[in-house]
PDB file of C-alpha atoms and ligand atoms in Angstrom:
ATOM      1  CA  MET A   1     -13.921 -14.716-200.733  1.00  0.00           C
ATOM      2  CA  LEU A   2     -17.489 -14.986-199.607  1.00  0.00           C
ATOM      3  CA  ALA A   3     -18.017 -12.397-197.527  1.00  0.00           C
ATOM      4  CA  LEU A   4     -21.396 -12.494-196.098  1.00  0.00           C
ATOM      5  CA  GLN A   5     -20.885 -13.263-192.446  1.00  0.00           C
ATOM      6  CA  GLY A   6     -17.436 -15.218-190.605  1.00  0.00           C
ATOM      7  CA  ASP A   7     -13.831 -15.265-190.670  1.00  0.00           C
ATOM      8  CA  PHE A   8     -13.527 -14.007-194.104  1.00  0.00           C
ATOM      9  CA  ARG A   9     -11.098 -11.848-193.178  1.00  0.00           C
ATOM     10  CA  GLU A  10      -8.632 -14.429-191.877  1.00  0.00           C
ATOM     11  CA  HIS A  11      -9.108 -16.138-195.205  1.00  0.00           C
ATOM     12  CA  LEU A  12      -8.205 -12.832-197.121  1.00  0.00           C
ATOM     13  CA  SER A  13      -5.027 -12.374-195.543  1.00  0.00           C
ATOM     14  CA  VAL A  14      -3.772 -15.894-196.108  1.00  0.00           C
ATOM     15  CA  LEU A  15      -4.667 -15.743-199.454  1.00  0.00           C
ATOM     16  CA  ALA A  16      -3.389 -12.303-199.853  1.00  0.00           C
ATOM     17  CA  GLY A  17       0.010 -14.008-198.405  1.00  0.00           C
ATOM     18  CA  LEU A  18       0.066 -16.379-201.125  1.00  0.00           C
ATOM     19  CA  GLY A  19      -0.051 -14.181-203.583  1.00  0.00           C
ATOM     20  CA  ALA A  20      -3.583 -14.278-204.592  1.00  0.00           C
ATOM     21  CA  ASP A  21      -5.806 -11.416-205.705  1.00  0.00           C
ATOM     22  CA  ALA A  22      -8.097 -11.996-203.098  1.00  0.00           C
ATOM     23  CA  VAL A  23     -11.619  -9.892-202.796  1.00  0.00           C
ATOM     24  CA  PRO A  24     -14.642 -10.163-200.559  1.00  0.00           C
ATOM     25  CA  VAL A  25     -17.936 -11.447-202.439  1.00  0.00           C
ATOM     26  CA  ARG A  26     -21.192 -10.116-201.362  1.00  0.00           C
ATOM     27  CA  ARG A  27     -22.952  -9.519-204.585  1.00  0.00           C
ATOM     28  CA  PRO A  28     -23.751 -11.228-207.690  1.00  0.00           C
ATOM     29  CA  GLU A  29     -21.250  -9.139-209.874  1.00  0.00           C
ATOM     30  CA  ASP A  30     -18.537 -10.097-207.422  1.00  0.00           C
ATOM     31  CA  LEU A  31     -18.731 -13.479-207.940  1.00  0.00           C
ATOM     32  CA  ALA A  32     -18.990 -12.941-211.443  1.00  0.00           C
ATOM     33  CA  ARG A  33     -15.640 -11.558-211.317  1.00  0.00           C
ATOM     34  CA  VAL A  34     -13.627 -14.696-209.550  1.00  0.00           C
ATOM     35  CA  ASP A  35     -11.866 -17.645-210.633  1.00  0.00           C
ATOM     36  CA  GLY A  36     -12.465 -19.596-207.510  1.00  0.00           C
ATOM     37  CA  LEU A  37     -14.024 -19.236-203.827  1.00  0.00           C
ATOM     38  CA  VAL A  38     -13.427 -19.552-200.351  1.00  0.00           C
ATOM     39  CA  ILE A  39     -16.604 -19.901-197.872  1.00  0.00           C
ATOM     40  CA  PRO A  40     -15.032 -19.043-194.113  1.00  0.00           C
ATOM     41  CA  GLY A  41     -16.543 -20.231-191.043  1.00  0.00           C
ATOM     42  CA  GLY A  42     -19.466 -18.516-189.334  1.00  0.00           C
ATOM     43  CA  GLU A  43     -22.606 -19.527-188.751  1.00  0.00           C
ATOM     44  CA  SER A  44     -23.962 -21.493-191.587  1.00  0.00           C
ATOM     45  CA  SER A  45     -27.543 -20.877-190.881  1.00  0.00           C
ATOM     46  CA  VAL A  46     -26.962 -17.321-190.926  1.00  0.00           C
ATOM     47  CA  MET A  47     -25.205 -17.285-193.848  1.00  0.00           C
ATOM     48  CA  ASP A  48     -27.694 -19.122-195.677  1.00  0.00           C
ATOM     49  CA  LYS A  49     -30.081 -16.514-194.959  1.00  0.00           C
ATOM     50  CA  LEU A  50     -28.181 -13.802-196.030  1.00  0.00           C
ATOM     51  CA  SER A  51     -26.959 -15.675-199.337  1.00  0.00           C
ATOM     52  CA  ARG A  52     -30.638 -15.576-200.259  1.00  0.00           C
ATOM     53  CA  LEU A  53     -31.306 -12.083-199.248  1.00  0.00           C
ATOM     54  CA  PHE A  54     -28.315 -10.875-201.176  1.00  0.00           C
ATOM     55  CA  GLY A  55     -29.535 -12.871-204.065  1.00  0.00           C
ATOM     56  CA  LEU A  56     -26.381 -15.216-203.940  1.00  0.00           C
ATOM     57  CA  ALA A  57     -27.918 -18.518-203.430  1.00  0.00           C
ATOM     58  CA  ASP A  58     -28.575 -19.078-206.865  1.00  0.00           C
ATOM     59  CA  PRO A  59     -25.872 -17.821-208.457  1.00  0.00           C
ATOM     60  CA  LEU A  60     -23.468 -19.617-206.154  1.00  0.00           C
ATOM     61  CA  ARG A  61     -25.060 -22.993-206.694  1.00  0.00           C
ATOM     62  CA  GLU A  62     -24.951 -22.143-210.572  1.00  0.00           C
ATOM     63  CA  ALA A  63     -20.999 -21.511-209.730  1.00  0.00           C
ATOM     64  CA  VAL A  64     -20.653 -24.489-207.869  1.00  0.00           C
ATOM     65  CA  ALA A  65     -22.443 -26.862-210.501  1.00  0.00           C
ATOM     66  CA  SER A  66     -20.100 -24.897-213.614  1.00  0.00           C
ATOM     67  CA  GLY A  67     -17.407 -26.306-211.785  1.00  0.00           C
ATOM     68  CA  LEU A  68     -16.049 -22.989-210.106  1.00  0.00           C
ATOM     69  CA  PRO A  69     -13.376 -24.283-207.368  1.00  0.00           C
ATOM     70  CA  VAL A  70     -14.852 -23.823-204.141  1.00  0.00           C
ATOM     71  CA  TYR A  71     -12.908 -24.268-200.595  1.00  0.00           C
ATOM     72  CA  GLY A  72     -14.953 -24.446-197.441  1.00  0.00           C
ATOM     73  CA  THR A  73     -13.791 -24.321-193.997  1.00  0.00           C
ATOM     74  CA  CYS A  74     -16.314 -25.124-191.267  1.00  0.00           C
ATOM     75  CA  ALA A  75     -19.245 -23.256-191.948  1.00  0.00           C
ATOM     76  CA  GLY A  76     -18.463 -23.286-195.385  1.00  0.00           C
ATOM     77  CA  LEU A  77     -18.256 -26.981-195.446  1.00  0.00           C
ATOM     78  CA  ILE A  78     -21.900 -27.118-194.504  1.00  0.00           C
ATOM     79  CA  MET A  79     -23.228 -24.592-197.218  1.00  0.00           C
ATOM     80  CA  LEU A  80     -21.185 -27.181-199.712  1.00  0.00           C
ATOM     81  CA  SER A  81     -22.607 -30.022-198.171  1.00  0.00           C
ATOM     82  CA  ASP A  82     -25.731 -31.429-200.068  1.00  0.00           C
ATOM     83  CA  ARG A  83     -27.230 -32.783-196.269  1.00  0.00           C
ATOM     84  CA  VAL A  84     -26.837 -31.942-193.322  1.00  0.00           C
ATOM     85  CA  LEU A  85     -27.751 -32.862-189.683  1.00  0.00           C
ATOM     86  CA  ASP A  86     -29.209 -31.244-186.955  1.00  0.00           C
ATOM     87  CA  SER A  87     -29.498 -27.935-189.426  1.00  0.00           C
ATOM     88  CA  ILE A  88     -31.981 -25.639-188.376  1.00  0.00           C
ATOM     89  CA  SER A  89     -35.650 -25.601-189.337  1.00  0.00           C
ATOM     90  CA  GLY A  90     -35.593 -24.254-192.901  1.00  0.00           C
ATOM     91  CA  GLN A  91     -31.948 -24.290-193.445  1.00  0.00           C
ATOM     92  CA  GLN A  92     -31.156 -24.261-196.636  1.00  0.00           C
ATOM     93  CA  THR A  93     -27.356 -25.180-198.236  1.00  0.00           C
ATOM     94  CA  LEU A  94     -25.893 -24.275-201.637  1.00  0.00           C
ATOM     95  CA  GLY A  95     -25.186 -27.900-202.055  1.00  0.00           C
ATOM     96  CA  GLY A  96     -22.312 -29.647-204.362  1.00  0.00           C
ATOM     97  CA  PHE A  97     -20.513 -31.786-202.442  1.00  0.00           C
ATOM     98  CA  ASP A  98     -22.175 -35.240-202.238  1.00  0.00           C
ATOM     99  CA  VAL A  99     -21.302 -35.738-198.534  1.00  0.00           C
ATOM    100  CA  THR A 100     -23.845 -35.661-195.145  1.00  0.00           C
ATOM    101  CA  VAL A 101     -22.683 -33.486-192.322  1.00  0.00           C
ATOM    102  CA  ARG A 102     -23.812 -33.364-188.942  1.00  0.00           C
ATOM    103  CA  ARG A 103     -23.579 -29.777-187.790  1.00  0.00           C
ATOM    104  CA  ASN A 104     -22.267 -29.101-183.946  1.00  0.00           C
ATOM    105  CA  ALA A 105     -20.875 -32.331-184.035  1.00  0.00           C
ATOM    106  CA  PHE A 106     -18.696 -32.231-180.915  1.00  0.00           C
ATOM    107  CA  GLY A 107     -21.542 -30.861-178.431  1.00  0.00           C
ATOM    108  CA  SER A 108     -21.567 -28.727-175.961  1.00  0.00           C
ATOM    109  CA  GLN A 109     -18.915 -30.646-174.067  1.00  0.00           C
ATOM    110  CA  LEU A 110     -16.113 -30.460-176.126  1.00  0.00           C
ATOM    111  CA  ASP A 111     -17.202 -27.361-178.536  1.00  0.00           C
ATOM    112  CA  SER A 112     -13.652 -26.318-178.950  1.00  0.00           C
ATOM    113  CA  PHE A 113     -10.310 -28.357-179.357  1.00  0.00           C
ATOM    114  CA  GLU A 114      -7.236 -28.722-180.874  1.00  0.00           C
ATOM    115  CA  THR A 115      -5.328 -31.475-182.551  1.00  0.00           C
ATOM    116  CA  ASP A 116      -2.774 -32.726-184.961  1.00  0.00           C
ATOM    117  CA  LEU A 117      -4.074 -34.136-188.306  1.00  0.00           C
ATOM    118  CA  ASP A 118      -2.264 -36.234-191.002  1.00  0.00           C
ATOM    119  CA  VAL A 119      -3.266 -35.233-194.135  1.00  0.00           C
ATOM    120  CA  PRO A 120      -1.196 -37.371-196.574  1.00  0.00           C
ATOM    121  CA  ALA A 121      -1.921 -35.030-199.303  1.00  0.00           C
ATOM    122  CA  LEU A 122      -0.521 -32.116-198.088  1.00  0.00           C
ATOM    123  CA  GLY A 123       2.618 -34.144-197.273  1.00  0.00           C
ATOM    124  CA  ASP A 124       4.511 -35.757-194.034  1.00  0.00           C
ATOM    125  CA  VAL A 125       3.904 -32.609-191.593  1.00  0.00           C
ATOM    126  CA  PRO A 126       1.000 -32.972-189.469  1.00  0.00           C
ATOM    127  CA  VAL A 127      -1.832 -30.084-190.162  1.00  0.00           C
ATOM    128  CA  HIS A 128      -2.273 -28.610-186.817  1.00  0.00           C
ATOM    129  CA  ALA A 129      -6.383 -28.044-187.020  1.00  0.00           C
ATOM    130  CA  VAL A 130      -8.594 -26.044-184.601  1.00  0.00           C
ATOM    131  CA  PHE A 131     -11.986 -27.172-184.377  1.00  0.00           C
ATOM    132  CA  ILE A 132     -14.659 -24.458-183.453  1.00  0.00           C
ATOM    133  CA  ARG A 133     -18.506 -25.832-183.158  1.00  0.00           C
ATOM    134  CA  ALA A 134     -17.221 -27.908-185.944  1.00  0.00           C
ATOM    135  CA  PRO A 135     -19.174 -30.268-187.989  1.00  0.00           C
ATOM    136  CA  VAL A 136     -17.867 -33.351-188.846  1.00  0.00           C
ATOM    137  CA  VAL A 137     -18.654 -35.811-192.268  1.00  0.00           C
ATOM    138  CA  GLU A 138     -20.954 -38.391-191.416  1.00  0.00           C
ATOM    139  CA  SER A 139     -20.906 -40.068-195.201  1.00  0.00           C
ATOM    140  CA  VAL A 140     -19.785 -39.727-198.413  1.00  0.00           C
ATOM    141  CA  GLY A 141     -20.434 -40.317-202.082  1.00  0.00           C
ATOM    142  CA  ASP A 142     -18.440 -42.454-204.060  1.00  0.00           C
ATOM    143  CA  ASP A 143     -16.841 -39.469-206.247  1.00  0.00           C
ATOM    144  CA  VAL A 144     -15.820 -38.049-202.856  1.00  0.00           C
ATOM    145  CA  THR A 145     -11.875 -38.338-201.624  1.00  0.00           C
ATOM    146  CA  VAL A 146     -11.431 -38.303-197.957  1.00  0.00           C
ATOM    147  CA  LEU A 147      -8.306 -36.429-197.158  1.00  0.00           C
ATOM    148  CA  SER A 148      -7.956 -36.736-193.301  1.00  0.00           C
ATOM    149  CA  ALA A 149     -10.201 -38.521-190.553  1.00  0.00           C
ATOM    150  CA  LEU A 150      -9.380 -37.830-186.748  1.00  0.00           C
ATOM    151  CA  ASP A 151      -8.153 -40.825-185.044  1.00  0.00           C
ATOM    152  CA  ASP A 152     -11.551 -42.514-184.199  1.00  0.00           C
ATOM    153  CA  GLY A 153     -12.538 -42.247-187.784  1.00  0.00           C
ATOM    154  CA  ARG A 154     -14.575 -39.317-188.356  1.00  0.00           C
ATOM    155  CA  ILE A 155     -14.209 -37.475-191.283  1.00  0.00           C
ATOM    156  CA  VAL A 156     -12.665 -34.194-191.658  1.00  0.00           C
ATOM    157  CA  ALA A 157     -11.387 -33.135-194.594  1.00  0.00           C
ATOM    158  CA  VAL A 158     -12.676 -33.783-198.009  1.00  0.00           C
ATOM    159  CA  GLU A 159     -12.184 -33.003-202.261  1.00  0.00           C
ATOM    160  CA  GLN A 160     -14.596 -33.725-204.846  1.00  0.00           C
ATOM    161  CA  GLY A 161     -13.459 -32.310-208.420  1.00  0.00           C
ATOM    162  CA  ASN A 162     -13.294 -28.703-207.762  1.00  0.00           C
ATOM    163  CA  LEU A 163     -14.677 -28.640-204.278  1.00  0.00           C
ATOM    164  CA  LEU A 164     -12.482 -28.738-200.758  1.00  0.00           C
ATOM    165  CA  GLY A 165     -13.688 -28.852-197.365  1.00  0.00           C
ATOM    166  CA  THR A 166     -12.292 -29.084-193.859  1.00  0.00           C
ATOM    167  CA  SER A 167     -14.443 -28.996-190.432  1.00  0.00           C
ATOM    168  CA  PHE A 168     -11.520 -26.942-188.836  1.00  0.00           C
ATOM    169  CA  HIS A 169      -9.992 -23.806-189.742  1.00  0.00           C
ATOM    170  CA  PRO A 170      -6.605 -23.837-191.258  1.00  0.00           C
ATOM    171  CA  GLU A 171      -6.704 -19.963-191.231  1.00  0.00           C
ATOM    172  CA  ILE A 172      -6.130 -19.132-188.031  1.00  0.00           C
ATOM    173  CA  THR A 173      -3.304 -21.274-187.378  1.00  0.00           C
ATOM    174  CA  GLY A 174      -0.748 -20.110-189.909  1.00  0.00           C
ATOM    175  CA  GLU A 175      -1.730 -23.226-191.796  1.00  0.00           C
ATOM    176  CA  THR A 176      -1.319 -22.092-195.655  1.00  0.00           C
ATOM    177  CA  ARG A 177      -1.102 -25.529-197.194  1.00  0.00           C
ATOM    178  CA  PHE A 178      -4.999 -25.822-197.866  1.00  0.00           C
ATOM    179  CA  HIS A 179      -5.312 -22.800-198.682  1.00  0.00           C
ATOM    180  CA  GLU A 180      -2.229 -23.531-201.232  1.00  0.00           C
ATOM    181  CA  TYR A 181      -3.827 -27.194-202.451  1.00  0.00           C
ATOM    182  CA  PHE A 182      -6.876 -24.586-203.383  1.00  0.00           C
ATOM    183  CA  LEU A 183      -5.188 -22.297-205.446  1.00  0.00           C
ATOM    184  CA  ASP A 184      -3.193 -24.694-207.262  1.00  0.00           C
ATOM    185  CA  LYS A 185      -7.070 -26.200-208.406  1.00  0.00           C
ATOM    186  CA  VAL A 186      -7.731 -22.813-209.079  1.00  0.00           C
ATOM    187  CA  ARG A 187      -4.891 -22.189-211.499  1.00  0.00           C
ATOM    188  CA  ALA A 188      -5.305 -25.617-213.038  1.00  0.00           C
ATOM    189  CA  ARG A 189      -8.569 -24.485-214.143  1.00  0.00           C
ATOM    190  CA  SER A 190      -8.052 -20.847-215.245  1.00  0.00           C
TER     191      SER A 190
HETATM  192  N1  LIG B   1     -21.653 -24.152-185.479  1.00  0.00           N
HETATM  193  C1  LIG B   1     -21.424 -23.430-186.862  1.00  0.00           C
HETATM  194  C2  LIG B   1     -22.462 -23.682-188.053  1.00  0.00           C
HETATM  195  O1  LIG B   1     -23.105 -24.470-187.402  1.00  0.00           O
HETATM  196  C3  LIG B   1     -20.258 -23.604-187.400  1.00  0.00           C
HETATM  197  C4  LIG B   1     -19.347 -23.371-186.546  1.00  0.00           C
HETATM  198  C5  LIG B   1     -17.975 -22.335-187.472  1.00  0.00           C
HETATM  199  O2  LIG B   1     -18.102 -22.579-188.901  1.00  0.00           O
HETATM  200  N2  LIG B   1     -16.678 -22.075-187.094  1.00  0.00           N
HETATM  201  O3  LIG B   1     -22.383 -23.098-188.951  1.00  0.00           O
END
């Protein structure tokens, strides 16, 4: 669990509830010990700065490139994206996901909202999704699977190999299926 900034405590509690041995990752030594990583929601530009300051950015990039399963929610999805629109000046990402995301895509009129989403990969019951100053995925490369989109077609959940990303925050609604889906990836690899 990347614990530099953002709502990592909520993720830790969901993961622990699912029986995972979830630990905060703040240093390269912490990262070396985990079989998977969740990058929380928060503020991607701050997470970017802190990860570089703590010498974690390059180890994180190497971990993603080596196939470590990583799940990013909201700012975490931005961190994993190869291309970001409306980033702040100098903002970098780890990359890995062949997607273009737009930060704060819903504008100030609609900063935060909740909706029910169909996510066929997680079964018939819709996912109740909370969006908080959320990004959307504006385009995806050939290797990316779209797991869910809003009614207007805007993409909000994606998967590519060992990477999973959602624009919204399952960790704050009692929804556990995305974390279970992610833990299956971790188990399959370790
Ligand atoms: N707007 C934030 C960013 O750009 C993301 C918001 C969130 O993670 N809830 O990083």
